[in-house]
Short mmCIF file of C-alpha atoms in Angstrom, two decimals:
data_model
loop_
_atom_site.label_atom_id
_atom_site.label_comp_id
_atom_site.label_asym_id
_atom_site.label_seq_id
_atom_site.Cartn_x
_atom_site.Cartn_y
_atom_site.Cartn_z
CA ILE V 1 41.21 46.17 26.05
CA THR V 2 42.73 49.35 27.33
CA MET V 3 40.26 52.17 27.71
CA ALA V 4 41.12 55.40 25.94
CA LYS V 5 41.98 58.21 28.28
CA LYS V 6 38.72 59.69 29.52
CA ILE V 7 37.97 63.16 28.32
CA THR V 8 37.09 65.33 31.28
CA ASP V 9 35.40 68.71 31.23
CA GLU V 10 38.63 70.33 32.39
CA GLU V 11 40.48 69.09 29.32
CA THR V 12 40.16 70.38 25.81
CA PHE V 13 37.34 68.56 24.08
CA SER V 14 38.42 66.32 21.22
CA TYR V 15 35.81 64.94 18.86
CA ASP V 16 38.13 62.17 17.68
CA LYS V 17 39.10 61.08 21.20
CA SER V 18 35.47 61.14 22.27
CA MET V 19 34.41 58.98 19.34
CA GLU V 20 37.25 56.57 20.15
CA GLU V 21 36.04 56.29 23.75
CA ILE V 22 32.44 55.76 22.60
CA GLU V 23 33.56 53.01 20.24
CA GLU V 24 35.52 51.28 22.99
CA ILE V 25 32.58 51.38 25.39
CA LEU V 26 30.22 50.03 22.72
CA GLU V 27 32.68 47.27 21.87
CA MET V 28 32.91 46.32 25.53
CA ALA V 29 29.11 46.20 25.75
CA GLU V 30 28.82 44.11 22.58
CA ASN V 31 31.40 41.66 23.93
CA ASN V 32 29.65 41.42 27.30
CA GLU V 33 32.72 42.88 29.00
CA LEU V 34 30.72 45.37 31.09
CA GLY V 35 29.39 44.23 34.40
CA ILE V 36 25.97 45.34 35.49
CA ASP V 37 27.59 47.68 38.03
CA ASP V 38 29.46 49.54 35.28
CA LEU V 39 26.71 49.52 32.68
CA THR V 40 24.76 52.56 33.90
CA GLU V 41 27.92 54.63 34.29
CA LYS V 42 29.15 53.70 30.80
CA VAL V 43 25.78 54.36 29.16
CA GLN V 44 25.70 57.79 30.83
CA ARG V 45 29.26 58.46 29.65
CA VAL V 46 28.33 57.59 26.07
CA SER V 47 25.28 59.85 26.31
CA THR V 48 27.40 62.75 27.57
CA LEU V 49 30.05 62.27 24.89
CA LEU V 50 27.44 61.99 22.12
CA ALA V 51 25.86 65.27 23.23
CA LYS V 52 29.26 66.98 23.14
CA CYS V 53 30.02 65.49 19.71
CA GLN V 54 26.67 66.66 18.34
CA LYS V 55 27.33 70.16 19.66
CA LYS V 56 30.80 70.17 18.08
CA LEU V 57 29.41 69.00 14.72
CA LYS V 58 26.76 71.73 14.78
CA GLU V 59 29.32 74.42 15.66
CA THR V 60 31.66 73.18 12.92
CA ASP V 61 28.85 73.16 10.36
CA GLU V 62 27.90 76.73 11.29
CA LYS V 63 31.53 77.89 10.96
CA ILE V 64 31.89 76.24 7.57
CA GLU V 65 28.64 77.79 6.32
CA LYS V 66 29.86 81.20 7.48
CA ILE V 67 33.17 80.75 5.65
CA PHE V 68 31.40 79.78 2.42
CA LYS V 69 29.08 82.77 2.69
CA GLU V 70 32.08 85.07 3.14
CA ILE V 71 33.76 83.82 -0.03
CA GLU V 72 30.65 84.06 -2.24
#
């Protein structure tokens, strides 16, 4: 399995790419493809990406609510 390109803080955040990376890490964990040395790093990576995804979802929801309020 080829890992998706890691999303770094310097790059533009992409929800879709982040979710793809999370899915790949989870798949690796489910298939016992992560060694114990990599496990902590990967779990931390998933945690970081999930936090960014949650923030993006909240921001998007707020923008959509604002748009709907403007057109009422």
